[in-house]
Amino acid sequence: MLAVTVIAGILFTWCVLSRRLALWSVTAPIAMMVAGLALTSGSDPPLVFDLGDLAGFERSVEVVLALLLFVDATEVPSGVIRRERRVVARLLGLALPLTLAAAFLAALVFFPDRPGWVLAVLATVVVPLDLAPAAAVVRDRRIPARLREVLNVEGGLSDGIVSPVFLLCVAAAAQSHTPGDDYAEALLDAVGAAGWAVGAGAFVGWATGRVLRRSWARGWTLPAATRLAVLSVPIAAYTLSGALGGNGFVASFVAGVCVAPALRQLPEGTVTMTDDLVTLLTLGLWFLFGQLVGDEFWDGFHLSVVLYALLAVTLVRLVPVLLALVGTDLSLSDRLFLGWMGPRGVTSVVFGLLAAIELPAAGGGDFVSRVMVITVMVSIVLHGLSGEPVGRLYARHRRTAPEPRGAE
């Protein structure tokens, strides 16, 4: 209970100083991570979280990811997708697969002794975007609104797209270290689980959206009640998918995609309660991530891991994005911005924790977790420090750009 009190106190402190801390790009995830690192490090730390109950911990992590994916899916602006469908399609349909392939090939170079399926899991862990650690960049009005909107759409959809691939790779990696090595059966089971998840999520999202829209149109419900109803949607999708043998967090993402059109016809702020709950739960994960960082630093650095992490958050994304956006109306500087600004965060943390639970230590669970920790840390430093210089460059470019012909 003392740990919960400390975490709540740290969160409250950040909240009352959030505007001041924002001047130094200190976001809530960064503050919680630093607090977790400070309070759980050393030979006799004030707080220690024992993750011995793996089944309960895995379930908790999955629920957090399910709610996060649901909120991401519902908050993707449909207008931006229609307006920027060509750019979004290239980022998700071409750049994302190329990034996964590049992350896998780079892992083969740096970790040649690791099993291939474990390296495939690692690629899915280090690729998903999370804009929360770099929230200042997304809110920076010096950066063109078009680029910030595209980043929001990509960040909201990429983790949901990668989730089924992550599950397939984990299933194959786990099977490779069990007697029989029946990859086909493991992959079929994973595909079946993904199919049940998509079906359950689509049904729950469509049905609840239809009921909510009609109820609000006929005046049968209240704004506060709609907020509670929206919170129940990912929970229903998660539990129904689990009962059918599917994956809960994939179902929650699909439910968010299917219910999103109906939510746009409900009162503004309908998803606020769910969003706030997700924020609170993910901040707890960031505190736990601080402990993981401390454990990794306490064990010493591994040069190959650091070099791979640097490559994963830079060229592994930058080059595929540049290639995918060739031929669009985006300038080179805009393409470089979208390629560079790919922060890693809570989705990578959750995937890394789930991989550590599902894969035996000898099979790569600890290895994937270690690389995840360093990758997210490198991303926080690089993308956090580059946010302000990037904003200044765009502001300078806007001042020096020639006025369009005919401007007064």
mmCIF file with all atom_site columns, N, CA and C in Angstrom, residues 125-171:
data_model
loop_
_atom_site.group_PDB
_atom_site.id
_atom_site.type_symbol
_atom_site.label_atom_id
_atom_site.label_alt_id
_atom_site.label_comp_id
_atom_site.label_asym_id
_atom_site.label_entity_id
_atom_site.label_seq_id
_atom_site.pdbx_PDB_ins_code
_atom_site.Cartn_x
_atom_site.Cartn_y
_atom_site.Cartn_z
_atom_site.occupancy
_atom_site.B_iso_or_equiv
_atom_site.pdbx_formal_charge
_atom_site.auth_seq_id
_atom_site.auth_comp_id
_atom_site.auth_asym_id
_atom_site.auth_atom_id
_atom_site.pdbx_PDB_model_num
ATOM 1   N N  . VAL A 1 125 ? 8.560  -5.689  -30.927 1.00 0.00 ? 125 VAL A N  1
ATOM 2   C CA . VAL A 1 125 ? 8.584  -4.960  -29.658 1.00 0.00 ? 125 VAL A CA 1
ATOM 3   C C  . VAL A 1 125 ? 9.143  -3.553  -29.835 1.00 0.00 ? 125 VAL A C  1
ATOM 4   N N  . VAL A 1 126 ? 10.171 -3.391  -30.642 1.00 0.00 ? 126 VAL A N  1
ATOM 5   C CA . VAL A 1 126 ? 10.867 -2.103  -30.727 1.00 0.00 ? 126 VAL A CA 1
ATOM 6   C C  . VAL A 1 126 ? 10.299 -1.179  -31.801 1.00 0.00 ? 126 VAL A C  1
ATOM 7   N N  . VAL A 1 127 ? 9.317  -1.639  -32.585 1.00 0.00 ? 127 VAL A N  1
ATOM 8   C CA . VAL A 1 127 ? 8.822  -0.836  -33.698 1.00 0.00 ? 127 VAL A CA 1
ATOM 9   C C  . VAL A 1 127 ? 7.629  0.065   -33.359 1.00 0.00 ? 127 VAL A C  1
ATOM 10  N N  . PRO A 1 128 ? 6.617  -0.373  -32.560 1.00 0.00 ? 128 PRO A N  1
ATOM 11  C CA . PRO A 1 128 ? 5.402  0.451   -32.374 1.00 0.00 ? 128 PRO A CA 1
ATOM 12  C C  . PRO A 1 128 ? 5.691  1.843   -31.823 1.00 0.00 ? 128 PRO A C  1
ATOM 13  N N  . LEU A 1 129 ? 4.904  2.819   -32.289 1.00 0.00 ? 129 LEU A N  1
ATOM 14  C CA . LEU A 1 129 ? 5.065  4.212   -31.872 1.00 0.00 ? 129 LEU A CA 1
ATOM 15  C C  . LEU A 1 129 ? 4.231  4.508   -30.627 1.00 0.00 ? 129 LEU A C  1
ATOM 16  N N  . ASP A 1 130 ? 4.708  5.441   -29.839 1.00 0.00 ? 130 ASP A N  1
ATOM 17  C CA . ASP A 1 130 ? 3.957  5.980   -28.709 1.00 0.00 ? 130 ASP A CA 1
ATOM 18  C C  . ASP A 1 130 ? 4.337  7.448   -28.584 1.00 0.00 ? 130 ASP A C  1
ATOM 19  N N  . LEU A 1 131 ? 3.397  8.338   -28.832 1.00 0.00 ? 131 LEU A N  1
ATOM 20  C CA . LEU A 1 131 ? 3.695  9.770   -28.856 1.00 0.00 ? 131 LEU A CA 1
ATOM 21  C C  . LEU A 1 131 ? 3.686  10.402  -27.472 1.00 0.00 ? 131 LEU A C  1
ATOM 22  N N  . ALA A 1 132 ? 3.269  9.660   -26.435 1.00 0.00 ? 132 ALA A N  1
ATOM 23  C CA . ALA A 1 132 ? 3.172  10.252  -25.097 1.00 0.00 ? 132 ALA A CA 1
ATOM 24  C C  . ALA A 1 132 ? 4.509  10.805  -24.580 1.00 0.00 ? 132 ALA A C  1
ATOM 25  N N  . PRO A 1 133 ? 5.639  10.073  -24.707 1.00 0.00 ? 133 PRO A N  1
ATOM 26  C CA . PRO A 1 133 ? 6.903  10.650  -24.223 1.00 0.00 ? 133 PRO A CA 1
ATOM 27  C C  . PRO A 1 133 ? 7.348  11.890  -24.984 1.00 0.00 ? 133 PRO A C  1
ATOM 28  N N  . ALA A 1 134 ? 6.801  12.108  -26.194 1.00 0.00 ? 134 ALA A N  1
ATOM 29  C CA . ALA A 1 134 ? 7.155  13.276  -27.002 1.00 0.00 ? 134 ALA A CA 1
ATOM 30  C C  . ALA A 1 134 ? 5.926  14.137  -27.251 1.00 0.00 ? 134 ALA A C  1
ATOM 31  N N  . ALA A 1 135 ? 5.067  14.236  -26.234 1.00 0.00 ? 135 ALA A N  1
ATOM 32  C CA . ALA A 1 135 ? 3.812  14.973  -26.393 1.00 0.00 ? 135 ALA A CA 1
ATOM 33  C C  . ALA A 1 135 ? 4.042  16.435  -26.745 1.00 0.00 ? 135 ALA A C  1
ATOM 34  N N  . ALA A 1 136 ? 5.157  16.997  -26.274 1.00 0.00 ? 136 ALA A N  1
ATOM 35  C CA . ALA A 1 136 ? 5.436  18.405  -26.553 1.00 0.00 ? 136 ALA A CA 1
ATOM 36  C C  . ALA A 1 136 ? 5.566  18.656  -28.052 1.00 0.00 ? 136 ALA A C  1
ATOM 37  N N  . VAL A 1 137 ? 6.106  17.687  -28.781 1.00 0.00 ? 137 VAL A N  1
ATOM 38  C CA . VAL A 1 137 ? 6.264  17.846  -30.228 1.00 0.00 ? 137 VAL A CA 1
ATOM 39  C C  . VAL A 1 137 ? 4.901  17.862  -30.910 1.00 0.00 ? 137 VAL A C  1
ATOM 40  N N  . VAL A 1 138 ? 3.998  16.966  -30.477 1.00 0.00 ? 138 VAL A N  1
ATOM 41  C CA . VAL A 1 138 ? 2.681  16.879  -31.096 1.00 0.00 ? 138 VAL A CA 1
ATOM 42  C C  . VAL A 1 138 ? 1.874  18.154  -30.846 1.00 0.00 ? 138 VAL A C  1
ATOM 43  N N  . ARG A 1 139 ? 2.131  18.840  -29.718 1.00 0.00 ? 139 ARG A N  1
ATOM 44  C CA . ARG A 1 139 ? 1.405  20.075  -29.406 1.00 0.00 ? 139 ARG A CA 1
ATOM 45  C C  . ARG A 1 139 ? 2.117  21.332  -29.899 1.00 0.00 ? 139 ARG A C  1
ATOM 46  N N  . ASP A 1 140 ? 3.319  21.179  -30.444 1.00 0.00 ? 140 ASP A N  1
ATOM 47  C CA . ASP A 1 140 ? 4.122  22.335  -30.865 1.00 0.00 ? 140 ASP A CA 1
ATOM 48  C C  . ASP A 1 140 ? 3.543  22.933  -32.144 1.00 0.00 ? 140 ASP A C  1
ATOM 49  N N  . ARG A 1 141 ? 2.965  24.129  -32.039 1.00 0.00 ? 141 ARG A N  1
ATOM 50  C CA . ARG A 1 141 ? 2.317  24.764  -33.185 1.00 0.00 ? 141 ARG A CA 1
ATOM 51  C C  . ARG A 1 141 ? 3.313  25.304  -34.205 1.00 0.00 ? 141 ARG A C  1
ATOM 52  N N  . ARG A 1 142 ? 4.588  25.321  -33.869 1.00 0.00 ? 142 ARG A N  1
ATOM 53  C CA . ARG A 1 142 ? 5.576  25.712  -34.858 1.00 0.00 ? 142 ARG A CA 1
ATOM 54  C C  . ARG A 1 142 ? 5.714  24.642  -35.947 1.00 0.00 ? 142 ARG A C  1
ATOM 55  N N  . ILE A 1 143 ? 5.390  23.406  -35.600 1.00 0.00 ? 143 ILE A N  1
ATOM 56  C CA . ILE A 1 143 ? 5.436  22.300  -36.559 1.00 0.00 ? 143 ILE A CA 1
ATOM 57  C C  . ILE A 1 143 ? 4.110  22.269  -37.313 1.00 0.00 ? 143 ILE A C  1
ATOM 58  N N  . PRO A 1 144 ? 4.142  22.136  -38.634 1.00 0.00 ? 144 PRO A N  1
ATOM 59  C CA . PRO A 1 144 ? 2.893  22.163  -39.418 1.00 0.00 ? 144 PRO A CA 1
ATOM 60  C C  . PRO A 1 144 ? 1.850  21.194  -38.875 1.00 0.00 ? 144 PRO A C  1
ATOM 61  N N  . ALA A 1 145 ? 0.618  21.662  -38.830 1.00 0.00 ? 145 ALA A N  1
ATOM 62  C CA . ALA A 1 145 ? -0.480 20.844  -38.299 1.00 0.00 ? 145 ALA A CA 1
ATOM 63  C C  . ALA A 1 145 ? -0.636 19.551  -39.083 1.00 0.00 ? 145 ALA A C  1
ATOM 64  N N  . ARG A 1 146 ? -0.379 19.611  -40.375 1.00 0.00 ? 146 ARG A N  1
ATOM 65  C CA . ARG A 1 146 ? -0.524 18.412  -41.200 1.00 0.00 ? 146 ARG A CA 1
ATOM 66  C C  . ARG A 1 146 ? 0.379  17.288  -40.712 1.00 0.00 ? 146 ARG A C  1
ATOM 67  N N  . LEU A 1 147 ? 1.622  17.604  -40.377 1.00 0.00 ? 147 LEU A N  1
ATOM 68  C CA . LEU A 1 147 ? 2.562  16.582  -39.919 1.00 0.00 ? 147 LEU A CA 1
ATOM 69  C C  . LEU A 1 147 ? 2.149  16.033  -38.563 1.00 0.00 ? 147 LEU A C  1
ATOM 70  N N  . ARG A 1 148 ? 1.692  16.912  -37.678 1.00 0.00 ? 148 ARG A N  1
ATOM 71  C CA . ARG A 1 148 ? 1.265  16.454  -36.354 1.00 0.00 ? 148 ARG A CA 1
ATOM 72  C C  . ARG A 1 148 ? 0.033  15.554  -36.457 1.00 0.00 ? 148 ARG A C  1
ATOM 73  N N  . GLU A 1 149 ? -0.871 15.875  -37.366 1.00 0.00 ? 149 GLU A N  1
ATOM 74  C CA . GLU A 1 149 ? -2.065 15.047  -37.547 1.00 0.00 ? 149 GLU A CA 1
ATOM 75  C C  . GLU A 1 149 ? -1.703 13.677  -38.114 1.00 0.00 ? 149 GLU A C  1
ATOM 76  N N  . VAL A 1 150 ? -0.804 13.643  -39.072 1.00 0.00 ? 150 VAL A N  1
ATOM 77  C CA . VAL A 1 150 ? -0.380 12.367  -39.653 1.00 0.00 ? 150 VAL A CA 1
ATOM 78  C C  . VAL A 1 150 ? 0.286  11.499  -38.589 1.00 0.00 ? 150 VAL A C  1
ATOM 79  N N  . LEU A 1 151 ? 1.120  12.113  -37.762 1.00 0.00 ? 151 LEU A N  1
ATOM 80  C CA . LEU A 1 151 ? 1.771  11.365  -36.688 1.00 0.00 ? 151 LEU A CA 1
ATOM 81  C C  . LEU A 1 151 ? 0.747  10.797  -35.716 1.00 0.00 ? 151 LEU A C  1
ATOM 82  N N  . ASN A 1 152 ? -0.275 11.585  -35.389 1.00 0.00 ? 152 ASN A N  1
ATOM 83  C CA . ASN A 1 152 ? -1.319 11.106  -34.490 1.00 0.00 ? 152 ASN A CA 1
ATOM 84  C C  . ASN A 1 152 ? -2.041 9.899   -35.064 1.00 0.00 ? 152 ASN A C  1
ATOM 85  N N  . VAL A 1 153 ? -2.352 9.940   -36.340 1.00 0.00 ? 153 VAL A N  1
ATOM 86  C CA . VAL A 1 153 ? -3.039 8.812   -36.973 1.00 0.00 ? 153 VAL A CA 1
ATOM 87  C C  . VAL A 1 153 ? -2.137 7.583   -36.981 1.00 0.00 ? 153 VAL A C  1
ATOM 88  N N  . GLU A 1 154 ? -0.886 7.768   -37.371 1.00 0.00 ? 154 GLU A N  1
ATOM 89  C CA . GLU A 1 154 ? 0.027  6.631   -37.414 1.00 0.00 ? 154 GLU A CA 1
ATOM 90  C C  . GLU A 1 154 ? 0.228  6.038   -36.027 1.00 0.00 ? 154 GLU A C  1
ATOM 91  N N  . GLY A 1 155 ? 0.419  6.909   -35.029 1.00 0.00 ? 155 GLY A N  1
ATOM 92  C CA . GLY A 1 155 ? 0.606  6.421   -33.672 1.00 0.00 ? 155 GLY A CA 1
ATOM 93  C C  . GLY A 1 155 ? -0.608 5.690   -33.134 1.00 0.00 ? 155 GLY A C  1
ATOM 94  N N  . GLY A 1 156 ? -1.807 6.126   -33.553 1.00 0.00 ? 156 GLY A N  1
ATOM 95  C CA . GLY A 1 156 ? -3.019 5.490   -33.069 1.00 0.00 ? 156 GLY A CA 1
ATOM 96  C C  . GLY A 1 156 ? -3.292 4.137   -33.691 1.00 0.00 ? 156 GLY A C  1
ATOM 97  N N  . LEU A 1 157 ? -2.793 3.899   -34.900 1.00 0.00 ? 157 LEU A N  1
ATOM 98  C CA . LEU A 1 157 ? -3.118 2.669   -35.612 1.00 0.00 ? 157 LEU A CA 1
ATOM 99  C C  . LEU A 1 157 ? -1.964 1.672   -35.672 1.00 0.00 ? 157 LEU A C  1
ATOM 100 N N  . SER A 1 158 ? -0.723 2.131   -35.577 1.00 0.00 ? 158 SER A N  1
ATOM 101 C CA . SER A 1 158 ? 0.409  1.230   -35.803 1.00 0.00 ? 158 SER A CA 1
ATOM 102 C C  . SER A 1 158 ? 0.482  0.119   -34.759 1.00 0.00 ? 158 SER A C  1
ATOM 103 N N  . ASP A 1 159 ? 0.247  0.465   -33.477 1.00 0.00 ? 159 ASP A N  1
ATOM 104 C CA . ASP A 1 159 ? 0.363  -0.570  -32.451 1.00 0.00 ? 159 ASP A CA 1
ATOM 105 C C  . ASP A 1 159 ? -0.728 -1.626  -32.595 1.00 0.00 ? 159 ASP A C  1
ATOM 106 N N  . GLY A 1 160 ? -1.926 -1.217  -33.010 1.00 0.00 ? 160 GLY A N  1
ATOM 107 C CA . GLY A 1 160 ? -2.977 -2.198  -33.248 1.00 0.00 ? 160 GLY A CA 1
ATOM 108 C C  . GLY A 1 160 ? -2.675 -3.109  -34.413 1.00 0.00 ? 160 GLY A C  1
ATOM 109 N N  . ILE A 1 161 ? -1.999 -2.590  -35.432 1.00 0.00 ? 161 ILE A N  1
ATOM 110 C CA . ILE A 1 161 ? -1.630 -3.405  -36.592 1.00 0.00 ? 161 ILE A CA 1
ATOM 111 C C  . ILE A 1 161 ? -0.514 -4.376  -36.237 1.00 0.00 ? 161 ILE A C  1
ATOM 112 N N  . VAL A 1 162 ? 0.424  -3.935  -35.405 1.00 0.00 ? 162 VAL A N  1
ATOM 113 C CA . VAL A 1 162 ? 1.563  -4.785  -35.040 1.00 0.00 ? 162 VAL A CA 1
ATOM 114 C C  . VAL A 1 162 ? 1.156  -5.875  -34.041 1.00 0.00 ? 162 VAL A C  1
ATOM 115 N N  . SER A 1 163 ? 0.101  -5.640  -33.271 1.00 0.00 ? 163 SER A N  1
ATOM 116 C CA . SER A 1 163 ? -0.279 -6.577  -32.199 1.00 0.00 ? 163 SER A CA 1
ATOM 117 C C  . SER A 1 163 ? -0.463 -8.013  -32.689 1.00 0.00 ? 163 SER A C  1
ATOM 118 N N  . PRO A 1 164 ? -1.240 -8.273  -33.766 1.00 0.00 ? 164 PRO A N  1
ATOM 119 C CA . PRO A 1 164 ? -1.369 -9.671  -34.215 1.00 0.00 ? 164 PRO A CA 1
ATOM 120 C C  . PRO A 1 164 ? -0.039 -10.276 -34.664 1.00 0.00 ? 164 PRO A C  1
ATOM 121 N N  . VAL A 1 165 ? 0.816  -9.464  -35.282 1.00 0.00 ? 165 VAL A N  1
ATOM 122 C CA . VAL A 1 165 ? 2.129  -9.964  -35.708 1.00 0.00 ? 165 VAL A CA 1
ATOM 123 C C  . VAL A 1 165 ? 2.951  -10.349 -34.485 1.00 0.00 ? 165 VAL A C  1
ATOM 124 N N  . PHE A 1 166 ? 2.879  -9.528  -33.442 1.00 0.00 ? 166 PHE A N  1
ATOM 125 C CA . PHE A 1 166 ? 3.579  -9.834  -32.194 1.00 0.00 ? 166 PHE A CA 1
ATOM 126 C C  . PHE A 1 166 ? 3.104  -11.169 -31.621 1.00 0.00 ? 166 PHE A C  1
ATOM 127 N N  . LEU A 1 167 ? 1.801  -11.403 -31.612 1.00 0.00 ? 167 LEU A N  1
ATOM 128 C CA . LEU A 1 167 ? 1.257  -12.648 -31.060 1.00 0.00 ? 167 LEU A CA 1
ATOM 129 C C  . LEU A 1 167 ? 1.717  -13.857 -31.868 1.00 0.00 ? 167 LEU A C  1
ATOM 130 N N  . LEU A 1 168 ? 1.729  -13.734 -33.196 1.00 0.00 ? 168 LEU A N  1
ATOM 131 C CA . LEU A 1 168 ? 2.190  -14.836 -34.043 1.00 0.00 ? 168 LEU A CA 1
ATOM 132 C C  . LEU A 1 168 ? 3.659  -15.166 -33.770 1.00 0.00 ? 168 LEU A C  1
ATOM 133 N N  . CYS A 1 169 ? 4.476  -14.139 -33.651 1.00 0.00 ? 169 CYS A N  1
ATOM 134 C CA . CYS A 1 169 ? 5.904  -14.363 -33.412 1.00 0.00 ? 169 CYS A CA 1
ATOM 135 C C  . CYS A 1 169 ? 6.153  -14.956 -32.026 1.00 0.00 ? 169 CYS A C  1
ATOM 136 N N  . VAL A 1 170 ? 5.417  -14.503 -31.030 1.00 0.00 ? 170 VAL A N  1
ATOM 137 C CA . VAL A 1 170 ? 5.569  -15.058 -29.682 1.00 0.00 ? 170 VAL A CA 1
ATOM 138 C C  . VAL A 1 170 ? 5.169  -16.526 -29.664 1.00 0.00 ? 170 VAL A C  1
ATOM 139 N N  . ALA A 1 171 ? 4.075  -16.866 -30.344 1.00 0.00 ? 171 ALA A N  1
ATOM 140 C CA . ALA A 1 171 ? 3.637  -18.260 -30.390 1.00 0.00 ? 171 ALA A CA 1
ATOM 141 C C  . ALA A 1 171 ? 4.697  -19.147 -31.033 1.00 0.00 ? 171 ALA A C  1
#
